[in-house]
Amino acid sequence: MFVKIVHQGGRVEIHDRPILAAELLSRNPKCCVAHPDVFHQPYAVVSPSTTLALGKKYYVVPVCTIARLQLKHSSSQPNDQKRNGRTRLPLAHADHWQPGLESIME
């Protein structure tokens, strides 16, 4: 059994032992470690102290993507602090990318 880590861009990292989420976060600044259902349930982010289990798949997702997903999800759902025992990432601490509008040609 392995821990499978999927990075943005599709790069896959395989570990033959359980690994702390904090280890991945230290190598991937401005990212979160999340369960595979994060794109449908944006509160599926694991805390840094979580041990990632053998036989499971996890995603390394940029904080700004998580914030966008949570914002989109919260507009259609009641606002809860925690869902399914998973940590909710506060939107106030997320970095938001904004395009330079002067570089867009019409």
Coordinates of C-alpha atoms in Angstrom, one line a residue:
M1 CA 0.0 0.0 0.0
F2 CA 1.1 3.6 -0.7
V3 CA 0.1 7.2 0.0
K4 CA -0.6 8.8 -3.3
I5 CA -0.1 12.6 -3.5
V6 CA -1.4 14.4 -6.6
H7 CA 0.0 17.8 -7.3
Q8 CA -1.4 20.5 -9.6
G9 CA -0.4 19.8 -13.1
G10 CA -0.9 16.1 -12.5
R11 CA 2.5 15.2 -11.0
V12 CA 2.1 12.2 -8.7
E13 CA 4.2 11.5 -5.6
I14 CA 4.1 8.0 -4.0
H15 CA 5.1 7.3 -0.4
D16 CA 5.5 3.8 1.0
R17 CA 4.9 5.0 4.6
P18 CA 2.4 7.3 6.3
I19 CA 3.4 11.0 6.0
L20 CA 2.4 14.1 7.9
A21 CA 0.6 16.7 5.9
A22 CA 3.0 19.2 7.4
E23 CA 5.9 17.6 5.5
L24 CA 4.1 18.2 2.2
L25 CA 3.1 21.8 3.2
S26 CA 6.7 22.7 4.0
R27 CA 7.7 21.7 0.5
N28 CA 4.6 23.4 -1.1
P29 CA 4.1 26.9 0.3
K30 CA 0.7 28.5 -0.3
C31 CA -0.9 25.1 -0.7
C32 CA -3.2 22.9 1.3
V33 CA -3.5 19.1 1.5
A34 CA -7.0 17.9 0.7
H35 CA -9.1 14.8 0.3
P36 CA -10.1 13.9 -3.3
D37 CA -13.6 15.2 -2.9
V38 CA -12.3 18.8 -2.3
F39 CA -13.6 20.0 -5.6
H40 CA -17.2 19.1 -4.6
Q41 CA -16.7 19.6 -0.8
P42 CA -14.2 22.5 -0.5
Y43 CA -14.0 22.0 3.3
A44 CA -12.2 18.6 2.8
V45 CA -8.8 20.2 3.7
V46 CA -6.7 18.3 6.2
S47 CA -4.8 19.9 9.1
P48 CA -1.0 20.0 9.0
S49 CA -0.9 17.6 12.0
T50 CA -2.9 14.9 10.0
T51 CA -1.0 11.7 9.2
L52 CA -1.8 10.8 5.6
A53 CA -2.9 7.1 5.6
L54 CA -1.6 4.3 3.4
G55 CA -4.0 3.3 0.7
K56 CA -5.4 6.9 0.3
K57 CA -5.1 9.6 -2.3
Y58 CA -4.6 13.3 -1.4
Y59 CA -4.3 16.4 -3.5
V60 CA -2.0 19.4 -3.0
V61 CA -4.1 22.4 -3.9
P62 CA -3.2 26.1 -3.9
V63 CA -4.8 28.1 -1.1
C64 CA -6.3 30.5 -3.6
T65 CA -8.1 27.6 -5.4
I66 CA -9.5 26.4 -2.0
A67 CA -10.7 29.9 -1.2
R68 CA -12.5 30.2 -4.6
L69 CA -14.1 26.8 -4.1
Q70 CA -15.3 27.7 -0.6
L71 CA -16.7 31.0 -1.7
K72 CA -18.6 29.4 -4.6
H73 CA -19.8 26.6 -2.3
S74 CA -20.8 29.0 0.6
S75 CA -23.0 31.0 -1.7
S76 CA -25.2 27.9 -2.3
Q77 CA -24.9 26.3 1.2
P78 CA -25.4 27.5 4.8
N79 CA -22.2 28.8 6.4
D80 CA -20.8 26.2 8.9
Q81 CA -17.4 26.4 10.6
K82 CA -16.8 22.6 10.2
R83 CA -18.1 20.0 7.8
N84 CA -17.6 16.3 8.3
G85 CA -14.9 16.8 10.9
R86 CA -12.6 18.5 8.3
T87 CA -10.9 21.8 8.8
R88 CA -12.4 24.8 7.0
L89 CA -9.8 27.2 5.6
P90 CA -10.6 30.8 6.6
L91 CA -11.2 32.9 3.5
A92 CA -9.7 36.0 5.1
H93 CA -6.2 34.4 5.0
A94 CA -6.3 33.3 1.4
D95 CA -4.2 34.9 -1.3
H96 CA -6.3 36.0 -4.2
W97 CA -4.7 36.4 -7.6
Q98 CA -6.1 39.2 -9.8
P99 CA -5.2 39.7 -13.4
G100 CA -3.4 42.8 -14.6
L101 CA -6.3 44.2 -16.7
E102 CA -4.0 46.5 -18.7
S103 CA -2.4 43.4 -20.2
I104 CA -5.7 42.1 -21.6
M105 CA -6.4 43.1 -25.2
E106 CA -10.0 43.6 -26.3

